[in-house]
Amino acid sequence: MSLLSCAFKSGRRLQAASESRVLRLVLVLVLAVQASPRARAQVLTSQYDNARTGANLRETTLTPLNVNANQFGKLFSLKVDGAIYAQPLYMPRLEIPGKGSHNVVFVATEHDSVYAFDAEGHPAEPLWKVSFINPDAGITTVPAWDVQCPFIRPEVGITPTPVIDLRTGTLYVLARTKEKAGLLTTRYAQRLHALAVTTGVEKFGGPVEIKASVRGRGAGSSKGQLDFDRLRELPRAALLLVNDKVYLTWASSCDVGPYHGWVMAYDAHTLGQAGVFNTSPDAEQSGIWEGDSGPAADNEGNVFTATGNGKFDVTAGGSDYGDSVLKLGLTGSSLEVRDYFTPFNQRELDSNDDDLGSGGPVLLPNQPGPRPHLLLVAGKGGVLYVVDRDRMGKYHEGSDSHAVETIQLPGSAFGAPAYWNRHVYILVSNDVLRDFAVDRGLLKPVTQGSTRFIDPGATPTVSANGTRGAIVWVLSSRHWDEPDKRPAVLHAFDAANVARELYNSEQNSGRDHAGTGLRFNLPTVVDGRVYVGAKGELDVYGLLSSR
């Protein structure tokens, strides 16, 4: 048994057994509350839903009338032990054993910790906290210099947004560690953890270590086999839960190779590996970054994800999918490509480092007209693609006529658009927030903001009460080579007219100043609060009257 297994399992089996009856009762209560017609909003996955629309449609407190510097601001901060890149998740009215009912916000850090906090800050101490490191046993986070990349610094632990299974009350987390394997040797590990939302106790025999192999002759392969590299592969995109499977994706740190794009599915109840797909088995690269957004899924369980630079040779009989949008599905134990879309200028994108996979996909609700099922994606090449996800078009030489529509944007996309009420909001690097109306499956520019954001732009978030009272929220980032000094800035725009900025956290800096900003972060807006992840703290905003 490994040191990490000892550290996690030896002290928890008795605790898990003694709490099992309590957990079953708690989960019954949770499901009953969530099923109530008056149930409150919840955030169980990145961007609020598996379509990755980026919209919370059950926000009844915050409106364009009360989000302003006089009525809205920073309420408090919750201290954590590392940088927060993952989007905070949220469950209301959760019964914590021995601590009563709480609205709970879940936070994961690069110091390999997971926190469950009372969402109102009462108490300020975590309701529970789990750490996946044990320095005394030689188990630590991965130093930035080990991955040869300064983008996430000084340590790499938990980067992708976790996902929650409401039915079983389980929080799935992907964490990285560095471990002593002897007196003079170390090893790197990545593990999928399944934690009880009420206690943080490991479930389903977890954690399980990530391991995979495929046939291939690509970079780093040996004797026709390509193995998953636990050091080189960076999980950046959010976790996805669909049809009782947890989907994980990987790219790299700073293009340090050799690396490949990987997609893996794990059974949500046994943590058994259910499927593996490699995007470049006979080449290299084709990573899946997607900023802090994540792969999407439709109602049939198809998974959509975008790859970055790399060789594309599928039309010539190969197996490598550089700069493509993939439609993946599980058939038995095989994770396979069911359809794909590749821009006609894929070779140019690859040559110019214009990854399509720097952005994540968004699935629009059913649209009128001949193409009801549409997907949006944009990457570093600065083109927003509208794709028919029923007939994605594969690859056409010479033009993007196989796309429903292409829209040239002023900058590169690092994340995803947001969709609300027949409107698409997008913010690319060195640009302003833009609003497009969706009319019978086509996008038409409506208006744009006046506040210019630096590289890398942002992934917008929308809060609304159905079709009313919508606000577009944007969190600023630091530039990639900038020191960790610039504060995060929370912006709010009127969704009906994004030229109207309602609020930003520097309007009253002394009161609302946020912590040090990171890159690609998504704010979480739910139940009258806005949760902003920063370096070493979670900043919480809301109506000042609710202090």
Coordinates of C-alpha atoms in Angstrom, one line a residue:
M1 CA 0.0 0.0 0.0
S2 CA 1.4 3.4 -0.9
L3 CA 2.1 6.2 1.6
L4 CA -0.8 8.2 0.2
S5 CA -3.2 5.3 0.6
C6 CA -2.0 4.9 4.2
A7 CA -2.4 8.6 4.9
F8 CA -6.0 8.7 3.6
K9 CA -7.5 5.3 4.3
S10 CA -6.1 4.1 7.6
G11 CA -7.7 6.8 9.7
R12 CA -10.9 7.1 7.8
R13 CA -12.4 3.7 7.5
L14 CA -13.7 3.6 11.0
Q15 CA -15.0 7.1 10.7
A16 CA -16.7 6.4 7.4
A17 CA -18.4 3.3 8.9
S18 CA -19.6 5.1 12.0
E19 CA -21.0 7.9 9.9
S20 CA -22.7 5.8 7.2
R21 CA -26.1 5.8 8.8
V22 CA -25.9 9.5 9.4
L23 CA -24.9 10.1 5.8
R24 CA -27.8 8.1 4.4
L25 CA -30.3 10.1 6.5
V26 CA -28.6 13.4 5.5
L27 CA -28.8 12.5 1.8
V28 CA -32.5 11.6 2.1
L29 CA -33.1 15.0 3.6
V30 CA -30.9 16.8 0.9
L31 CA -32.8 15.1 -1.9
A32 CA -36.1 15.9 -0.4
V33 CA -35.2 19.6 0.0
Q34 CA -33.7 19.8 -3.5
A35 CA -36.8 18.2 -5.0
S36 CA -39.1 20.7 -3.4
P37 CA -40.7 23.2 -5.9
R38 CA -39.4 26.0 -3.7
A39 CA -35.8 24.6 -3.7
R40 CA -33.1 27.2 -3.9
A41 CA -30.5 27.5 -6.6
Q42 CA -27.4 25.2 -6.5
V43 CA -24.2 25.1 -8.4
L44 CA -23.0 21.5 -8.9
T45 CA -20.7 21.9 -11.9
S46 CA -18.7 24.5 -13.8
Q47 CA -20.8 27.1 -15.6
Y48 CA -23.9 26.0 -13.8
D49 CA -25.0 23.1 -16.1
N50 CA -23.6 20.4 -18.4
A51 CA -24.4 22.5 -21.5
R52 CA -22.0 25.1 -20.0
T53 CA -24.4 28.0 -20.7
G54 CA -22.8 30.0 -17.8
A55 CA -26.2 31.1 -16.6
N56 CA -27.9 30.8 -13.2
L57 CA -31.6 31.4 -14.0
R58 CA -32.8 31.3 -10.3
E59 CA -31.2 34.4 -8.9
T60 CA -34.0 36.4 -7.3
T61 CA -32.0 38.8 -5.0
L62 CA -29.4 40.5 -7.2
T63 CA -30.9 42.7 -10.0
P64 CA -29.7 45.6 -12.2
L65 CA -31.6 47.9 -9.8
N66 CA -29.6 47.0 -6.6
V67 CA -26.2 46.0 -7.9
N68 CA -24.4 49.3 -7.6
A69 CA -21.6 50.7 -5.5
N70 CA -24.1 52.1 -3.0
Q71 CA -26.0 49.0 -2.3
F72 CA -23.6 46.2 -3.3
G73 CA -20.1 45.3 -2.2
K74 CA -17.7 43.0 -0.5
L75 CA -19.2 41.4 2.6
F76 CA -16.3 39.3 3.9
S77 CA -13.4 37.0 2.9
L78 CA -12.6 33.4 3.8
K79 CA -9.0 32.5 4.1
V80 CA -7.6 29.4 2.5
D81 CA -4.2 27.8 2.1
G82 CA -3.5 28.3 -1.6
A83 CA -4.6 29.8 -4.9
I84 CA -8.2 29.1 -6.0
Y85 CA -8.4 28.3 -9.7
A86 CA -11.4 26.1 -9.6
Q87 CA -14.9 27.7 -9.7
P88 CA -16.6 27.5 -6.2
L89 CA -19.6 25.1 -6.0
Y90 CA -22.7 25.5 -3.9
M91 CA -25.3 23.5 -2.2
P92 CA -28.1 25.0 -0.1
R93 CA -29.6 23.7 3.2
L94 CA -27.0 20.9 3.7
E95 CA -27.1 19.0 7.0
I96 CA -23.6 18.8 8.4
P97 CA -23.4 16.2 11.1
G98 CA -23.1 17.8 14.5
K99 CA -23.2 21.3 13.0
G100 CA -26.8 21.8 11.7
S101 CA -28.1 23.0 8.4
H102 CA -25.9 25.3 6.2
N103 CA -25.8 26.8 2.8
V104 CA -22.4 25.4 1.8
V105 CA -19.8 26.7 -0.7
F106 CA -17.1 24.3 -1.7
V107 CA -13.6 25.6 -2.5
A108 CA -10.6 23.7 -3.8
T109 CA -7.0 25.1 -3.7
E110 CA -3.6 24.5 -5.4
H111 CA -2.4 23.4 -1.9
D112 CA -4.4 20.2 -2.4
S113 CA -7.1 21.2 0.0
V114 CA -10.9 21.1 -0.2
Y115 CA -13.0 23.3 2.1
A116 CA -16.7 23.3 2.9
F117 CA -17.6 26.8 4.2
D118 CA -20.8 28.2 5.4
A119 CA -21.8 30.4 2.5
E120 CA -22.8 33.3 4.7
G121 CA -19.6 33.2 6.7
H122 CA -21.2 32.0 10.0
P123 CA -18.9 30.5 11.1
A124 CA -15.9 31.7 9.2
E125 CA -14.0 28.5 10.0
P126 CA -14.6 25.7 7.6
L127 CA -17.4 23.2 8.3
W128 CA -14.9 20.6 7.2
K129 CA -11.6 20.6 5.4
V130 CA -9.7 17.8 3.6
S131 CA -6.0 17.8 2.7
F132 CA -4.5 15.5 0.1
I133 CA -0.9 16.1 1.2
N134 CA 1.1 14.8 4.1
P135 CA 4.6 16.4 4.2
D136 CA 5.8 14.3 7.1
A137 CA 5.2 11.2 4.9
G138 CA 6.8 12.9 1.9
I139 CA 3.6 13.7 0.1
T140 CA 3.4 17.3 -1.2
T141 CA 1.9 19.4 -4.0
V142 CA 3.9 19.6 -7.3
P143 CA 6.3 22.5 -7.3
A144 CA 5.9 24.8 -10.3
W145 CA 9.5 24.3 -11.3
D146 CA 8.9 20.5 -11.6
V147 CA 6.5 21.1 -14.4
Q148 CA 8.7 23.8 -15.9
C149 CA 5.9 26.3 -16.1
P150 CA 5.3 29.5 -14.1
F151 CA 1.6 29.9 -15.1
I152 CA 0.4 28.2 -11.9
R153 CA 2.8 29.1 -9.1
P154 CA 4.3 28.3 -6.6
E155 CA 2.6 24.9 -6.5
V156 CA 0.2 22.7 -8.5
G157 CA -2.5 20.8 -6.7
I158 CA -6.1 21.1 -7.6
T159 CA -6.7 23.1 -10.7
P160 CA -9.9 21.9 -12.5
T161 CA -13.4 22.7 -11.1
P162 CA -14.8 19.6 -9.2
V163 CA -18.3 18.3 -9.8
I164 CA -21.0 17.2 -7.4
D165 CA -23.4 14.2 -7.8
L166 CA -26.6 15.4 -6.0
R167 CA -28.1 11.9 -6.0
T168 CA -25.3 10.4 -3.9
G169 CA -24.0 13.5 -2.2
T170 CA -20.5 13.1 -3.7
L171 CA -17.9 15.7 -4.6
Y172 CA -15.5 14.5 -7.2
V173 CA -12.0 16.2 -7.2
L174 CA -8.9 15.6 -9.3
A175 CA -5.7 16.3 -7.4
R176 CA -2.0 16.1 -8.1
T177 CA 0.8 15.2 -5.7
K178 CA 4.6 14.6 -5.5
E179 CA 5.6 11.7 -3.3
K180 CA 8.7 10.1 -2.0
A181 CA 9.1 6.6 -3.4
G182 CA 12.4 5.8 -1.5
L183 CA 15.3 7.5 0.0
L184 CA 16.5 9.1 -3.3
T185 CA 13.5 8.8 -5.6
T186 CA 10.2 10.6 -6.0
R187 CA 7.1 9.9 -8.1
Y188 CA 4.2 12.0 -9.3
A189 CA 0.5 11.0 -9.0
Q190 CA -2.9 12.2 -10.0
R191 CA -5.9 10.9 -8.2
L192 CA -9.7 11.1 -8.5
H193 CA -11.3 11.6 -5.1
A194 CA -14.9 11.0 -4.2
L195 CA -15.8 12.9 -1.1
A196 CA -19.0 13.0 1.0
V197 CA -20.4 16.5 0.7
T198 CA -21.4 16.5 4.3
T199 CA -18.1 15.4 5.9
G200 CA -15.3 15.2 3.2
V201 CA -14.9 11.5 3.9
E202 CA -13.6 9.4 1.0
K203 CA -16.3 7.2 -0.7
F204 CA -16.4 4.3 -3.1
G205 CA -13.0 3.0 -2.0
G206 CA -11.3 6.2 -3.3
P207 CA -9.1 7.7 -4.1
V208 CA -8.2 6.0 -7.4
E209 CA -4.9 6.8 -9.2
I210 CA -5.1 7.9 -12.8
K211 CA -3.4 5.5 -15.1
A212 CA -4.0 4.8 -18.8
S213 CA -2.4 3.4 -21.9
V214 CA -3.4 3.4 -25.6
R215 CA -1.8 1.9 -28.7
G216 CA 0.3 4.6 -30.5
R217 CA 3.6 5.6 -31.9
G218 CA 3.4 9.2 -30.7
A219 CA 5.8 11.3 -28.7
G220 CA 6.8 9.5 -25.5
S221 CA 5.6 6.1 -26.6
S222 CA 7.5 2.8 -26.2
K223 CA 7.0 -0.4 -28.3
G224 CA 3.8 0.9 -29.8
Q225 CA 2.3 1.9 -26.4
L226 CA 1.6 5.4 -25.1
D227 CA 1.2 5.8 -21.4
F228 CA -0.4 8.6 -19.4
D229 CA 2.4 10.9 -18.0
R230 CA 1.4 11.9 -14.5
L231 CA 3.9 14.9 -14.5
R232 CA 3.5 16.3 -18.0
E233 CA -0.3 16.1 -18.2
L234 CA -2.1 19.1 -16.8
P235 CA -5.8 18.8 -16.0
R236 CA -7.2 22.3 -16.6
A237 CA -10.7 21.9 -17.9
A238 CA -13.5 21.3 -15.4
L239 CA -14.8 17.8 -14.5
L240 CA -18.0 16.7 -16.1
L241 CA -20.6 14.3 -14.7
V242 CA -23.1 12.7 -17.1
N243 CA -24.9 9.3 -17.0
D244 CA -23.1 8.3 -13.8
K245 CA -19.7 8.8 -15.4
V246 CA -17.1 11.4 -14.4
Y247 CA -15.2 12.8 -17.3
L248 CA -11.6 14.1 -17.0
T249 CA -9.5 15.9 -19.6
W250 CA -5.8 16.9 -19.9
A251 CA -3.4 19.1 -21.8
S252 CA 0.0 20.4 -20.6
S253 CA 1.9 23.0 -18.6
C254 CA 3.3 25.7 -20.9
D255 CA 3.5 23.3 -23.9
V256 CA 6.2 21.3 -22.1
G257 CA 6.4 18.0 -23.8
P258 CA 5.9 15.3 -24.6
Y259 CA 2.2 15.6 -23.9
H260 CA -1.1 14.6 -25.5
G261 CA -4.8 15.3 -25.1
W262 CA -6.5 12.7 -22.9
V263 CA -10.1 12.1 -22.1
M264 CA -11.1 9.5 -19.5
A265 CA -14.3 8.4 -18.0
Y266 CA -14.7 6.9 -14.6
D267 CA -17.7 5.2 -13.0
A268 CA -19.2 7.6 -10.5
H269 CA -20.1 4.8 -8.1
T270 CA -17.1 2.4 -8.3
L271 CA -14.4 4.8 -9.5
G272 CA -13.6 2.1 -12.1
Q273 CA -12.2 3.4 -15.3
A274 CA -14.9 3.2 -18.0
G275 CA -13.2 4.6 -21.1
V276 CA -10.0 6.2 -22.4
F277 CA -9.4 8.4 -25.5
N278 CA -6.2 10.0 -26.7
T279 CA -6.4 12.8 -29.2
S280 CA -2.9 12.3 -30.7
P281 CA -1.8 8.6 -30.3
D282 CA 0.5 8.7 -33.3
A283 CA 1.7 12.3 -32.9
E284 CA 1.8 14.7 -29.9
Q285 CA 0.0 17.7 -28.4
S286 CA -3.7 18.3 -29.2
G287 CA -4.3 19.2 -25.6
I288 CA -7.6 20.1 -23.9
W289 CA -7.3 23.4 -22.0
E290 CA -10.5 25.3 -22.3
G291 CA -9.5 27.9 -19.7
D292 CA -11.4 27.2 -16.5
S293 CA -14.5 26.1 -18.5
G294 CA -15.1 22.5 -19.3
P295 CA -16.3 19.9 -21.7
A296 CA -20.1 19.9 -22.3
A297 CA -22.7 17.2 -22.6
D298 CA -26.1 16.9 -24.3
N299 CA -29.2 15.1 -23.1
E300 CA -28.2 11.9 -24.8
G301 CA -24.9 11.8 -23.0
N302 CA -22.6 12.8 -25.9
V303 CA -19.6 14.7 -24.6
F304 CA -18.1 17.7 -26.6
T305 CA -14.6 19.0 -26.1
A306 CA -12.1 21.0 -28.1
T307 CA -8.4 20.2 -28.8
G308 CA -5.5 22.5 -29.3
N309 CA -2.5 22.5 -31.6
G310 CA -1.3 19.3 -33.0
K311 CA -1.3 17.1 -36.1
F312 CA -4.7 16.5 -37.9
D313 CA -4.6 13.5 -40.1
V314 CA -8.0 11.8 -39.8
T315 CA -9.0 12.5 -43.4
A316 CA -5.9 10.7 -44.5
G317 CA -6.8 7.6 -42.4
G318 CA -4.9 8.7 -39.2
S319 CA -6.0 9.0 -35.6
D320 CA -4.8 12.5 -34.6
Y321 CA -7.3 15.3 -34.0
G322 CA -5.4 18.6 -33.7
D323 CA -7.5 21.8 -33.4
S324 CA -10.9 20.0 -33.5
V325 CA -14.2 19.9 -31.7
L326 CA -14.9 16.3 -30.8
K327 CA -18.2 14.6 -30.1
L328 CA -17.4 11.6 -27.9
G329 CA -19.5 8.8 -26.6
L330 CA -19.1 5.6 -24.6
T331 CA -19.9 2.4 -26.4
G332 CA -19.4 -0.4 -23.9
S333 CA -15.9 0.2 -22.5
S334 CA -14.8 2.2 -25.5
L335 CA -14.7 6.0 -25.6
E336 CA -15.0 6.9 -29.3
V337 CA -15.4 9.8 -31.7
R338 CA -18.9 10.0 -33.0
D339 CA -18.5 13.2 -35.0
Y340 CA -16.1 16.2 -35.2
F341 CA -15.6 19.6 -36.6
T342 CA -12.2 20.9 -37.7
P343 CA -11.6 24.4 -39.2
F344 CA -10.3 24.4 -42.8
N345 CA -7.2 26.3 -41.7
Q346 CA -6.2 23.8 -39.1
R347 CA -2.6 23.7 -40.4
E348 CA -2.3 27.4 -40.0
L349 CA -3.8 27.4 -36.5
D350 CA -1.3 24.7 -35.5
S351 CA 1.7 26.6 -37.1
N352 CA 0.7 29.9 -35.4
D353 CA 0.0 28.5 -31.9
D354 CA -3.6 29.5 -32.3
D355 CA -5.1 26.6 -30.3
L356 CA -8.8 26.0 -30.9
G357 CA -8.8 24.2 -27.6
S358 CA -8.0 27.3 -25.6
G359 CA -11.7 27.8 -25.5
G360 CA -14.5 25.6 -24.3
P361 CA -17.8 24.6 -26.0
V362 CA -21.3 25.9 -25.1
L363 CA -24.4 24.0 -26.2
L364 CA -27.3 26.3 -27.0
P365 CA -30.9 25.3 -26.0
N366 CA -33.0 24.0 -28.9
Q367 CA -33.3 26.6 -31.6
P368 CA -36.1 27.1 -34.2
G369 CA -35.2 26.2 -37.8
P370 CA -33.5 23.4 -39.6
R371 CA -30.6 23.2 -37.1
P372 CA -32.0 23.0 -33.6
H373 CA -28.9 21.7 -31.9
L374 CA -26.0 24.2 -32.0
L375 CA -22.6 24.4 -30.4
L376 CA -20.4 27.5 -29.9
V377 CA -16.7 27.5 -29.5
A378 CA -13.9 30.0 -30.0
G379 CA -10.1 29.7 -29.6
K380 CA -6.9 31.6 -29.9
G381 CA -7.4 32.1 -33.6
G382 CA -10.2 34.6 -32.7
V383 CA -13.0 33.0 -34.7
L384 CA -16.3 32.1 -33.0
Y385 CA -17.7 29.0 -34.7
V386 CA -21.3 28.0 -34.7
V387 CA -21.5 24.3 -35.3
D388 CA -24.5 21.9 -35.9
R389 CA -23.8 19.3 -33.3
D390 CA -26.1 16.8 -35.1
R391 CA -24.0 17.1 -38.3
M392 CA -20.7 18.7 -37.3
G393 CA -19.3 18.6 -40.8
K394 CA -15.9 17.0 -40.1
Y395 CA -13.3 18.8 -42.3
H396 CA -13.6 20.7 -45.6
E397 CA -10.6 21.8 -47.6
G398 CA -10.5 25.5 -48.4
S399 CA -13.3 26.9 -46.4
D400 CA -15.4 26.7 -43.2
S401 CA -18.6 26.1 -45.2
H402 CA -19.3 23.1 -43.0
A403 CA -19.9 25.5 -40.0
V404 CA -23.3 27.0 -39.6
E405 CA -21.6 30.4 -39.1
T406 CA -18.2 31.9 -38.3
I407 CA -17.6 35.3 -36.7
Q408 CA -14.3 37.0 -36.6
L409 CA -13.5 38.4 -33.1
P410 CA -10.9 41.1 -32.2
G411 CA -8.8 38.8 -30.0
S412 CA -8.1 35.3 -28.7
A413 CA -10.6 33.3 -26.6
F414 CA -9.5 31.6 -23.4
G415 CA -12.6 30.2 -22.0
A416 CA -16.2 30.1 -23.2
P417 CA -19.2 32.4 -24.0
A418 CA -22.3 32.5 -21.9
Y419 CA -25.9 32.2 -23.1
W420 CA -29.1 33.7 -21.7
N421 CA -32.5 34.4 -23.2
R422 CA -31.4 34.2 -26.9
H423 CA -28.3 36.2 -26.3
V424 CA -24.6 35.2 -26.3
Y425 CA -22.0 37.1 -24.3
I426 CA -18.3 36.8 -25.1
L427 CA -15.1 38.5 -23.9
V428 CA -11.9 37.7 -25.7
S429 CA -8.4 39.1 -24.9
N430 CA -7.7 42.8 -25.2
D431 CA -11.3 43.5 -26.0
V432 CA -14.7 44.6 -24.5
L433 CA -17.7 42.5 -23.5
R434 CA -19.8 41.8 -26.6
D435 CA -23.5 40.8 -26.9
F436 CA -24.9 38.8 -29.9
A437 CA -28.6 38.0 -30.4
V438 CA -29.4 34.5 -31.5
D439 CA -32.0 34.6 -34.3
R440 CA -32.9 31.2 -35.9
G441 CA -29.5 29.8 -35.2
L442 CA -27.5 32.8 -36.4
L443 CA -25.7 35.4 -34.3
K444 CA -26.2 39.1 -34.8
P445 CA -24.2 41.8 -33.0
V446 CA -26.3 43.9 -30.6
T447 CA -24.1 46.0 -28.5
Q448 CA -20.7 46.1 -26.7
G449 CA -19.2 47.4 -23.5
S450 CA -16.7 50.2 -23.1
T451 CA -14.4 48.6 -20.5
R452 CA -11.4 47.0 -22.2
F453 CA -10.0 43.8 -20.6
I454 CA -6.4 42.7 -21.0
D455 CA -5.3 39.2 -22.2
P456 CA -6.8 36.7 -21.5
G457 CA -10.2 38.3 -21.4
A458 CA -12.7 36.2 -19.4
T459 CA -15.6 33.7 -19.3
P460 CA -18.8 35.7 -18.6
T461 CA -21.4 34.5 -16.0
V462 CA -25.0 35.5 -16.2
S463 CA -27.4 35.7 -13.2
A464 CA -31.2 36.1 -13.9
N465 CA -34.6 35.4 -12.5
G466 CA -35.7 33.4 -15.6
T467 CA -35.9 35.9 -18.4
R468 CA -35.8 38.9 -16.1
G469 CA -33.3 41.0 -14.2
A470 CA -30.2 39.6 -15.9
I471 CA -26.7 40.7 -15.0
V472 CA -23.5 39.7 -16.8
W473 CA -20.6 39.2 -14.4
V474 CA -16.9 39.2 -15.4
L475 CA -13.8 38.6 -13.4
S476 CA -10.6 40.2 -14.6
S477 CA -7.3 38.3 -14.8
R478 CA -3.7 39.1 -14.7
H479 CA -1.5 38.9 -17.8
W480 CA 0.4 35.6 -18.2
D481 CA 3.8 37.2 -17.4
E482 CA 2.6 39.6 -14.8
P483 CA 3.7 39.3 -11.1
D484 CA 1.1 38.1 -8.7
K485 CA 0.2 41.6 -7.5
R486 CA -2.8 42.8 -9.5
P487 CA -6.1 42.4 -7.6
A488 CA -9.0 40.6 -9.2
V489 CA -11.7 43.0 -10.2
L490 CA -15.4 41.9 -10.3
H491 CA -17.5 43.6 -12.9
A492 CA -21.2 43.6 -13.4
F493 CA -23.0 44.7 -16.6
D494 CA -26.6 45.1 -17.5
A495 CA -27.4 42.1 -19.7
A496 CA -30.0 44.1 -21.5
N497 CA -27.4 46.7 -22.5
V498 CA -23.8 45.6 -21.8
A499 CA -22.6 49.2 -22.6
R500 CA -24.0 49.9 -19.1
E501 CA -21.6 48.9 -16.3
L502 CA -23.5 48.5 -13.1
Y503 CA -20.6 48.0 -10.7
N504 CA -16.9 47.0 -10.4
S505 CA -15.1 46.3 -7.2
E506 CA -12.6 49.1 -7.6
Q507 CA -15.3 51.8 -7.6
N508 CA -14.9 51.7 -3.8
S509 CA -11.6 50.0 -3.5
G510 CA -11.1 50.5 0.2
R511 CA -14.3 48.6 0.9
D512 CA -14.5 46.1 -2.0
H513 CA -10.9 45.4 -2.9
A514 CA -10.5 41.7 -3.9
G515 CA -7.5 39.4 -3.4
T516 CA -4.7 38.9 -5.8
G517 CA -6.2 37.9 -9.2
L518 CA -5.3 34.7 -11.0
R519 CA -6.1 33.6 -14.6
F520 CA -9.3 32.3 -16.2
N521 CA -11.2 32.3 -13.0
L522 CA -15.0 32.2 -13.0
P523 CA -17.1 33.8 -10.3
T524 CA -20.1 31.9 -8.9
V525 CA -23.3 33.9 -8.5
V526 CA -26.0 32.2 -6.4
D527 CA -28.5 33.0 -3.7
G528 CA -27.7 36.8 -3.6
R529 CA -23.9 36.3 -3.3
V530 CA -21.0 36.4 -5.6
Y531 CA -18.0 34.1 -4.8
V532 CA -14.7 35.1 -6.2
G533 CA -11.6 32.8 -6.0
A534 CA -8.3 34.6 -5.5
K535 CA -4.8 33.8 -4.2
G536 CA -5.3 32.6 -0.6
E537 CA -8.8 33.7 -0.1
L538 CA -12.4 33.5 -1.2
D539 CA -14.0 36.9 -1.5
V540 CA -17.8 37.1 -1.0
Y541 CA -19.9 40.0 -2.4
G542 CA -23.6 40.8 -1.9
L543 CA -26.1 43.5 -0.9
L544 CA -24.6 45.5 1.9
S545 CA -27.9 45.4 3.8
S546 CA -27.3 41.7 4.3
R547 CA -24.2 42.1 6.4

